[in-house]
mmCIF file of C-alpha atoms in Angstrom:
data_model
loop_
_atom_site.group_PDB
_atom_site.id
_atom_site.type_symbol
_atom_site.label_atom_id
_atom_site.label_comp_id
_atom_site.label_asym_id
_atom_site.label_seq_id
_atom_site.Cartn_x
_atom_site.Cartn_y
_atom_site.Cartn_z
ATOM 1 C CA MET A 1 -138.955 -23.790 -177.303
ATOM 2 C CA ASN A 2 -141.463 -22.583 -174.739
ATOM 3 C CA LEU A 3 -139.045 -23.766 -172.071
ATOM 4 C CA TRP A 4 -136.362 -21.916 -173.913
ATOM 5 C CA LYS A 5 -138.250 -18.705 -173.544
ATOM 6 C CA ARG A 6 -139.263 -19.203 -169.616
ATOM 7 C CA ILE A 7 -135.527 -19.608 -168.882
ATOM 8 C CA ASN A 8 -134.308 -16.357 -170.590
ATOM 9 C CA SER A 9 -137.420 -14.423 -169.276
ATOM 10 C CA MET A 10 -136.358 -15.762 -165.532
ATOM 11 C CA LYS A 11 -133.070 -14.724 -165.938
ATOM 12 C CA TYR A 12 -133.855 -11.081 -167.265
ATOM 13 C CA SER A 13 -136.603 -10.700 -164.939
ATOM 14 C CA LYS A 14 -134.711 -10.641 -161.857
ATOM 15 C CA SER A 15 -134.829 -7.729 -159.820
ATOM 16 C CA ILE A 16 -132.017 -5.156 -158.828
ATOM 17 C CA LYS A 17 -132.318 -5.934 -155.525
ATOM 18 C CA GLN A 18 -131.829 -9.604 -156.029
ATOM 19 C CA LYS A 19 -128.528 -9.081 -158.521
ATOM 20 C CA THR A 20 -127.195 -6.747 -156.007
ATOM 21 C CA VAL A 21 -127.589 -9.151 -153.044
ATOM 22 C CA ARG A 22 -126.039 -11.936 -155.245
ATOM 23 C CA PHE A 23 -123.275 -9.794 -156.258
ATOM 24 C CA PHE A 24 -122.351 -8.683 -152.398
ATOM 25 C CA VAL A 25 -122.584 -12.361 -151.376
ATOM 26 C CA ILE A 26 -120.130 -13.537 -154.319
ATOM 27 C CA LEU A 27 -118.309 -10.456 -153.189
ATOM 28 C CA LEU A 28 -118.216 -11.610 -149.265
ATOM 29 C CA GLY A 29 -117.329 -15.196 -150.216
ATOM 30 C CA PHE A 30 -114.620 -13.753 -152.496
ATOM 31 C CA PHE A 31 -112.883 -11.687 -149.824
ATOM 32 C CA SER A 32 -113.643 -14.582 -147.259
ATOM 33 C CA VAL A 33 -111.682 -16.955 -149.199
ATOM 34 C CA VAL A 34 -108.828 -14.247 -149.669
ATOM 35 C CA PHE A 35 -108.737 -13.749 -146.043
ATOM 36 C CA MET A 36 -108.734 -17.493 -144.885
ATOM 37 C CA ALA A 37 -105.900 -17.950 -147.253
ATOM 38 C CA SER A 38 -103.941 -14.907 -146.334
ATOM 39 C CA PHE A 39 -104.730 -15.921 -142.687
ATOM 40 C CA ALA A 40 -103.214 -19.412 -143.099
ATOM 41 C CA ILE A 41 -99.951 -18.043 -145.051
ATOM 42 C CA ILE A 42 -99.322 -15.726 -142.531
ATOM 43 C CA LEU A 43 -99.871 -18.265 -139.712
ATOM 44 C CA HIS A 44 -97.540 -20.762 -141.534
ATOM 45 C CA ARG A 45 -94.757 -18.121 -141.400
ATOM 46 C CA ILE A 46 -95.435 -16.895 -137.859
ATOM 47 C CA ASN A 47 -95.076 -20.999 -137.019
ATOM 48 C CA ALA A 48 -91.877 -21.005 -139.154
ATOM 49 C CA ASP A 49 -90.402 -17.929 -137.440
ATOM 50 C CA TYR A 50 -91.216 -19.195 -133.772
ATOM 51 C CA ARG A 51 -89.440 -22.703 -134.955
ATOM 52 C CA THR A 52 -86.163 -20.729 -136.098
ATOM 53 C CA ARG A 53 -85.921 -18.917 -133.126
ATOM 54 C CA ALA A 54 -86.592 -21.737 -130.828
ATOM 55 C CA SER A 55 -83.880 -23.793 -132.423
ATOM 56 C CA GLU A 56 -81.362 -20.875 -132.469
ATOM 57 C CA THR A 57 -82.248 -20.556 -128.958
ATOM 58 C CA ALA A 58 -81.324 -23.994 -128.350
ATOM 59 C CA VAL A 59 -77.998 -23.825 -129.992
ATOM 60 C CA ASN A 60 -77.178 -20.889 -128.403
ATOM 61 C CA ASN A 61 -77.703 -22.576 -124.654
ATOM 62 C CA VAL A 62 -75.820 -25.476 -125.968
ATOM 63 C CA VAL A 63 -72.751 -23.444 -127.158
ATOM 64 C CA SER A 64 -73.093 -21.336 -123.890
ATOM 65 C CA ASN A 65 -72.688 -24.823 -121.826
ATOM 66 C CA ILE A 66 -69.825 -25.915 -124.055
ATOM 67 C CA ASN A 67 -68.004 -22.407 -123.735
ATOM 68 C CA ALA A 68 -68.939 -22.869 -119.894
ATOM 69 C CA MET A 69 -67.446 -26.107 -119.569
ATOM 70 C CA ILE A 70 -64.168 -25.769 -121.304
ATOM 71 C CA GLN A 71 -63.530 -22.461 -119.272
ATOM 72 C CA ASN A 72 -64.165 -24.736 -116.327
ATOM 73 C CA TYR A 73 -61.685 -26.796 -117.937
ATOM 74 C CA ASN A 74 -58.973 -24.625 -118.479
ATOM 75 C CA TYR A 75 -59.607 -22.983 -114.848
ATOM 76 C CA ILE A 76 -58.918 -26.376 -113.212
ATOM 77 C CA SER A 77 -56.026 -27.182 -115.486
ATOM 78 C CA ARG A 78 -54.397 -23.913 -114.572
ATOM 79 C CA LEU A 79 -54.770 -24.848 -110.807
ATOM 80 C CA ILE A 80 -53.274 -28.107 -111.276
ATOM 81 C CA MET A 81 -50.416 -26.815 -112.966
ATOM 82 C CA VAL A 82 -49.583 -24.357 -110.401
ATOM 83 C CA ASN A 83 -50.241 -26.972 -107.723
ATOM 84 C CA GLU A 84 -46.839 -27.199 -105.472
ATOM 85 C CA SER A 85 -46.828 -30.889 -105.577
ATOM 86 C CA VAL A 86 -47.575 -31.201 -109.119
ATOM 87 C CA VAL A 87 -44.935 -28.743 -110.160
ATOM 88 C CA SER A 88 -42.598 -30.639 -107.780
ATOM 89 C CA PHE A 89 -43.177 -33.814 -109.674
ATOM 90 C CA LEU A 90 -42.583 -32.282 -113.197
ATOM 91 C CA HIS A 91 -39.318 -30.504 -112.011
ATOM 92 C CA SER A 92 -37.823 -33.326 -110.005
ATOM 93 C CA GLU A 93 -34.919 -35.439 -111.671
ATOM 94 C CA ALA A 94 -36.290 -38.634 -111.536
ATOM 95 C CA ALA A 95 -39.999 -40.030 -110.979
ATOM 96 C CA ASN A 96 -40.688 -41.709 -107.725
ATOM 97 C CA SER A 97 -43.769 -42.903 -106.095
ATOM 98 C CA ASN A 98 -43.636 -40.165 -103.652
ATOM 99 C CA ASN A 99 -43.659 -37.360 -106.223
ATOM 100 C CA SER A 100 -46.136 -39.404 -107.914
ATOM 101 C CA TYR A 101 -48.220 -39.824 -104.756
ATOM 102 C CA ASP A 102 -48.071 -35.967 -103.746
ATOM 103 C CA ALA A 103 -48.986 -34.778 -107.002
ATOM 104 C CA ARG A 104 -51.839 -37.185 -107.370
ATOM 105 C CA MET A 105 -53.067 -36.311 -104.019
ATOM 106 C CA GLY A 106 -52.893 -32.199 -105.121
ATOM 107 C CA MET A 107 -54.819 -32.897 -108.145
ATOM 108 C CA TYR A 108 -57.478 -34.603 -106.176
ATOM 109 C CA GLU A 109 -57.510 -32.006 -103.661
ATOM 110 C CA ILE A 110 -58.059 -29.380 -106.458
ATOM 111 C CA LEU A 111 -61.189 -31.584 -107.987
ATOM 112 C CA ASN A 112 -62.513 -32.026 -104.900
ATOM 113 C CA GLN A 113 -62.474 -28.400 -104.045
ATOM 114 C CA HIS A 114 -64.721 -27.970 -106.993
ATOM 115 C CA GLY A 115 -67.062 -30.313 -106.110
ATOM 116 C CA ARG A 116 -65.739 -33.307 -108.076
ATOM 117 C CA ILE A 117 -66.850 -32.232 -111.316
ATOM 118 C CA ASN A 118 -68.665 -35.369 -112.729
ATOM 119 C CA TYR A 119 -67.764 -34.629 -116.297
ATOM 120 C CA ILE A 120 -64.073 -34.959 -115.538
ATOM 121 C CA GLU A 121 -63.232 -38.795 -115.680
ATOM 122 C CA SER A 122 -59.256 -38.339 -114.914
ATOM 123 C CA VAL A 123 -56.640 -36.107 -114.896
ATOM 124 C CA TYR A 124 -53.107 -36.989 -116.372
ATOM 125 C CA VAL A 125 -49.831 -34.913 -115.930
ATOM 126 C CA PHE A 126 -46.812 -36.464 -117.859
ATOM 127 C CA ARG A 127 -43.425 -35.640 -117.534
ATOM 128 C CA SER A 128 -40.865 -35.379 -120.661
ATOM 129 C CA ASP A 129 -39.550 -38.910 -119.446
ATOM 130 C CA GLY A 130 -42.812 -40.253 -120.331
ATOM 131 C CA ALA A 131 -43.807 -40.966 -116.536
ATOM 132 C CA TYR A 132 -47.112 -39.551 -115.337
ATOM 133 C CA ALA A 133 -49.302 -38.911 -112.161
ATOM 134 C CA ASN A 134 -53.238 -39.475 -112.761
ATOM 135 C CA THR A 135 -56.471 -39.377 -110.898
ATOM 136 C CA GLY A 136 -59.040 -41.696 -111.580
ATOM 137 C CA LYS A 137 -58.915 -44.877 -113.945
ATOM 138 C CA SER A 138 -55.581 -46.002 -114.514
ATOM 139 C CA GLU A 139 -56.087 -46.636 -117.983
ATOM 140 C CA TYR A 140 -55.526 -44.214 -121.196
ATOM 141 C CA ALA A 141 -55.067 -44.792 -124.891
#
């Protein structure tokens, strides 16, 4: 029983100064934990936003590159289709090796003027009768 009285007296005998210091230490600890948790949440959101923006930028760059390549294909296709030797090959009565050769050389000329674009493997021009002129490999499916 003596021990119990001593514990109770120690509990109530603390000064207001000690109680105030303890209260502020607990309050400081609480706000520190809240601050760290808030900081971690905000940092996580900022990282997620950054990753999202980086992904969007990468996708936009890929889309821009693909659009540029398609525009380049369209431009080269138009140049090939207005080339005199290709037009004469397409409009001739019967396909012969001279017309086919001239059309092929016209296509090579256009491709070489544009730096022999490395992503164009070959070009085929088909007539309505099934005859064709091509550049690159002589294989197609």
